[in-house]
PDB file of C-alpha atoms and ligand atoms in Angstrom:
ATOM      1  CA  MET A 365      95.704 110.951  68.064  1.00 55.00           C
ATOM      2  CA  ARG A 366      95.336 114.727  68.272  1.00 62.00           C
ATOM      3  CA  ARG A 367      91.854 114.559  66.924  1.00 67.00           C
ATOM      4  CA  LEU A 368      90.894 111.924  69.469  1.00 66.00           C
ATOM      5  CA  ALA A 369      92.186 114.019  72.365  1.00 68.00           C
ATOM      6  CA  ARG A 370      90.259 116.961  71.038  1.00 71.00           C
ATOM      7  CA  SER A 371      86.950 115.153  70.826  1.00 71.00           C
ATOM      8  CA  ALA A 372      87.484 113.847  74.357  1.00 69.00           C
ATOM      9  CA  PHE A 373      88.028 117.421  75.435  1.00 70.00           C
ATOM     10  CA  VAL A 374      84.821 118.532  73.746  1.00 66.00           C
ATOM     11  CA  ALA A 375      82.949 115.650  75.361  1.00 64.00           C
ATOM     12  CA  ALA A 376      84.279 116.716  78.771  1.00 64.00           C
ATOM     13  CA  ILE A 377      83.058 120.243  78.200  1.00 57.00           C
ATOM     14  CA  LEU A 378      79.648 119.037  77.136  1.00 55.00           C
ATOM     15  CA  LEU A 379      79.488 116.898  80.261  1.00 55.00           C
ATOM     16  CA  CYS A 380      80.384 119.893  82.416  1.00 51.00           C
ATOM     17  CA  LEU A 381      77.649 121.919  80.761  1.00 49.00           C
ATOM     18  CA  ALA A 382      75.151 119.142  81.349  1.00 47.00           C
ATOM     19  CA  VAL A 383      76.122 118.980  85.016  1.00 47.00           C
ATOM     20  CA  ALA A 384      75.929 122.754  85.338  1.00 47.00           C
ATOM     21  CA  ALA A 385      72.484 122.670  83.787  1.00 43.00           C
ATOM     22  CA  GLY A 386      71.368 120.228  86.428  1.00 46.00           C
ATOM     23  CA  ALA A 387      71.029 117.327  84.048  1.00 45.00           C
ATOM     24  CA  GLY A 388      73.525 115.267  85.994  1.00 48.00           C
ATOM     25  CA  GLU A 389      71.800 115.182  89.339  1.00 65.00           C
ATOM     26  CA  GLU A 390      72.051 111.437  89.517  1.00 87.00           C
ATOM     27  CA  LEU A 391      73.884 109.987  92.478  1.00 94.00           C
ATOM     28  CA  ARG A 392      75.883 106.815  92.330  1.00 95.00           C
ATOM     29  CA  GLY A 393      76.510 104.365  95.115  1.00 96.00           C
ATOM     30  CA  ASN A 394      79.485 102.118  95.561  1.00 96.00           C
ATOM     31  CA  VAL A 395      77.874  98.730  96.084  1.00 96.00           C
ATOM     32  CA  ARG A 396      80.911  97.516  97.981  1.00 95.00           C
ATOM     33  CA  SER A 397      81.711 100.347 100.344  1.00 95.00           C
ATOM     34  CA  ARG A 398      78.062 101.510 100.482  1.00 95.00           C
ATOM     35  CA  VAL A 399      79.181 105.094  99.956  1.00 95.00           C
ATOM     36  CA  PHE A 400      77.407 107.294  97.448  1.00 95.00           C
ATOM     37  CA  HIS A 401      78.774 110.119  95.350  1.00 94.00           C
ATOM     38  CA  GLN A 402      77.526 113.037  93.353  1.00 92.00           C
ATOM     39  CA  SER A 403      78.492 113.488  89.732  1.00 90.00           C
ATOM     40  CA  SER A 404      81.201 116.033  90.509  1.00 88.00           C
ATOM     41  CA  CYS A 405      83.123 113.540  92.610  1.00 92.00           C
ATOM     42  CA  ARG A 406      86.311 111.959  91.399  1.00 92.00           C
ATOM     43  CA  TYR A 407      85.028 108.636  92.713  1.00 92.00           C
ATOM     44  CA  TYR A 408      81.747 108.917  90.863  1.00 93.00           C
ATOM     45  CA  GLY A 409      82.880 106.653  88.052  1.00 91.00           C
ATOM     46  CA  CYS A 410      84.461 103.959  90.204  1.00 92.00           C
ATOM     47  CA  ALA A 411      84.175 100.336  89.234  1.00 94.00           C
ATOM     48  CA  ASN A 412      81.818  99.485  92.084  1.00 96.00           C
ATOM     49  CA  CYS A 413      79.698 102.605  91.723  1.00 95.00           C
ATOM     50  CA  THR A 414      76.848 100.884  89.970  1.00 95.00           C
ATOM     51  CA  ALA A 415      73.935 101.781  92.229  1.00 95.00           C
ATOM     52  CA  ARG A 416      71.985 104.829  91.081  1.00 94.00           C
ATOM     53  CA  PHE A 417      69.860 107.162  93.115  1.00 93.00           C
ATOM     54  CA  ALA A 418      67.827 110.177  92.152  1.00 91.00           C
ATOM     55  CA  THR A 419      68.027 111.785  95.565  1.00 90.00           C
ATOM     56  CA  VAL A 420      70.213 111.769  98.665  1.00 90.00           C
ATOM     57  CA  LYS A 421      67.205 110.611 100.646  1.00 89.00           C
ATOM     58  CA  GLU A 422      66.810 107.585  98.436  1.00 92.00           C
ATOM     59  CA  ALA A 423      70.482 106.662  98.812  1.00 94.00           C
ATOM     60  CA  VAL A 424      70.413 107.046 102.591  1.00 92.00           C
ATOM     61  CA  GLY A 425      67.159 105.112 102.758  1.00 93.00           C
ATOM     62  CA  LYS A 426      68.874 102.220 101.025  1.00 94.00           C
ATOM     63  CA  GLY A 427      71.638 102.155 103.593  1.00 95.00           C
ATOM     64  CA  TYR A 428      74.263 104.165 101.776  1.00 95.00           C
ATOM     65  CA  ARG A 429      76.229 106.967 103.384  1.00 94.00           C
ATOM     66  CA  ALA A 430      77.383 110.189 101.831  1.00 93.00           C
ATOM     67  CA  CYS A 431      80.916 110.401 100.508  1.00 93.00           C
ATOM     68  CA  GLY A 432      83.244 112.502 102.646  1.00 90.00           C
ATOM     69  CA  VAL A 433      84.942 113.938  99.585  1.00 89.00           C
ATOM     70  CA  CYS A 434      82.071 115.236  97.476  1.00 90.00           C
ATOM     71  CA  ARG A 435      79.578 115.391 100.371  1.00 89.00           C
ATOM     72  CA  PRO A 436      76.384 114.793  98.482  1.00 88.00           C
ATOM     73  CA  GLY A 437      73.542 116.279 100.480  1.00 78.00           C
ATOM     74  CA  ASP A 438      75.456 119.319 101.656  1.00 70.00           C
ATOM     75  CA  SER A 439      74.412 121.151  98.533  1.00 53.00           C
ATOM     76  CA  VAL A 440      70.842 119.921  98.585  1.00 47.00           C
ATOM     77  CA  ALA A 441      68.763 122.715 100.029  1.00 43.00           C
ATOM     78  CA  GLY A 442      66.136 121.776 102.522  1.00 40.00           C
ATOM     79  CA  SER A 443      67.099 118.141 102.786  1.00 39.00           C
ATOM     80  CA  ALA A 444      67.065 116.627 106.225  1.00 41.00           C
ATOM     81  CA  ALA A 445      70.489 116.801 107.766  1.00 43.00           C
ATOM     82  CA  VAL A 446      72.325 113.798 106.485  1.00 46.00           C
ATOM     83  CA  THR A 447      74.711 112.828 109.189  1.00 50.00           C
ATOM     84  CA  ALA A 448      77.411 111.570 106.942  1.00 61.00           C
ATOM     85  CA  SER A 449      80.232 110.022 108.815  1.00 69.00           C
ATOM     86  CA  ARG A 450      83.471 111.282 107.388  1.00 89.00           C
ATOM     87  CA  PHE A 451      85.524 108.450 108.823  1.00 93.00           C
ATOM     88  CA  VAL A 452      84.930 104.809 109.576  1.00 93.00           C
ATOM     89  CA  GLY A 453      86.849 102.672 112.009  1.00 94.00           C
ATOM     90  CA  ASN A 454      87.759  99.041 111.727  1.00 95.00           C
ATOM     91  CA  THR A 455      86.779  97.638 115.112  1.00 95.00           C
ATOM     92  CA  LYS A 456      89.180  94.746 114.715  1.00 95.00           C
ATOM     93  CA  SER A 457      92.368  96.401 113.475  1.00 95.00           C
ATOM     94  CA  ARG A 458      91.588  99.692 115.265  1.00 96.00           C
ATOM     95  CA  LYS A 459      92.473 101.605 112.108  1.00 96.00           C
ATOM     96  CA  PHE A 460      90.245 104.310 110.737  1.00 95.00           C
ATOM     97  CA  HIS A 461      89.646 105.297 107.138  1.00 94.00           C
ATOM     98  CA  HIS A 462      88.170 108.084 105.088  1.00 93.00           C
ATOM     99  CA  SER A 463      84.633 107.156 104.159  1.00 89.00           C
ATOM    100  CA  SER A 464      85.846 107.255 100.557  1.00 88.00           C
ATOM    101  CA  CYS A 465      88.598 104.726 101.192  1.00 91.00           C
ATOM    102  CA  ARG A 466      88.384 101.409  99.435  1.00 90.00           C
ATOM    103  CA  TYR A 467      88.590  99.772 102.847  1.00 90.00           C
ATOM    104  CA  ALA A 468      85.817 101.868 104.343  1.00 89.00           C
ATOM    105  CA  GLY A 469      83.271  99.229 103.414  1.00 86.00           C
ATOM    106  CA  CYS A 470      85.076  96.343 105.090  1.00 88.00           C
ATOM    107  CA  ALA A 471      83.195  93.941 107.310  1.00 89.00           C
ATOM    108  CA  ASN A 472      84.811  95.246 110.480  1.00 92.00           C
ATOM    109  CA  CYS A 473      84.494  98.935 109.577  1.00 91.00           C
ATOM    110  CA  THR A 474      81.471  99.504 111.742  1.00 90.00           C
ATOM    111  CA  ALA A 475      82.627 102.446 113.863  1.00 91.00           C
ATOM    112  CA  ASP A 476      81.606 105.889 112.577  1.00 90.00           C
ATOM    113  CA  PHE A 477      83.405 109.117 113.311  1.00 91.00           C
ATOM    114  CA  GLU A 478      82.576 112.603 112.200  1.00 89.00           C
ATOM    115  CA  THR A 479      86.004 113.979 112.848  1.00 91.00           C
ATOM    116  CA  ARG A 480      89.535 112.695 112.779  1.00 94.00           C
ATOM    117  CA  LYS A 481      89.930 113.818 116.372  1.00 94.00           C
ATOM    118  CA  GLN A 482      87.004 111.684 117.420  1.00 93.00           C
ATOM    119  CA  ALA A 483      88.556 108.605 115.854  1.00 95.00           C
ATOM    120  CA  VAL A 484      91.936 109.191 117.481  1.00 96.00           C
ATOM    121  CA  ALA A 485      90.279 109.855 120.847  1.00 95.00           C
ATOM    122  CA  ALA A 486      88.511 106.526 120.537  1.00 95.00           C
ATOM    123  CA  GLY A 487      91.880 104.818 120.202  1.00 97.00           C
ATOM    124  CA  TYR A 488      91.950 104.379 116.442  1.00 96.00           C
ATOM    125  CA  ALA A 489      95.035 104.918 114.281  1.00 97.00           C
ATOM    126  CA  PRO A 490      94.873 106.337 110.760  1.00 96.00           C
ATOM    127  CA  GLY A 491      95.036 103.718 108.002  1.00 94.00           C
ATOM    128  CA  GLY A 492      98.111 103.855 105.811  1.00 93.00           C
ATOM    129  CA  CYS A 493      95.974 103.379 102.711  1.00 93.00           C
ATOM    130  CA  CYS A 494      93.996 106.610 102.668  1.00 93.00           C
ATOM    131  CA  ARG A 495      95.949 108.490 105.361  1.00 92.00           C
ATOM    132  CA  PRO A 496      92.933 110.132 106.997  1.00 92.00           C
TER     133      PRO A 496
HETATM  134 ZN1   ZN B 745      82.409 111.197  96.434  1.00 88.20          ZN
HETATM  135 ZN1   ZN B 746      91.849 103.638 104.275  1.00 88.20          ZN
END
């Protein structure tokens, strides 16, 4: 057991080094919520994150939006300003979610807000799931 934990630790370090070296530039998109993440994100390895993109531009071009947690694109120098909505609102339930929320990709989540304030001002209430 100890040995297993140790090799996992070594693998994690190697992964970190690879990311630091720029080998892990790949972006992943959640095919359900249509949100994409960079490799440093905790949501990067999610079950629905099966779409892969080489660049932020490619992801946006395919209809994905940048994750509000890892903010892919913010670190990309010279890229066109990606207006990533941080919050999405469900136009039916009038609840808003973090763009990283599992409900952010719902059929009625068509309202986009950049700030929490904006969402509240528009009459939306924070969702109990992600507590935006
Ligand atoms: Zn992310
Ligand atoms: Zn939510």
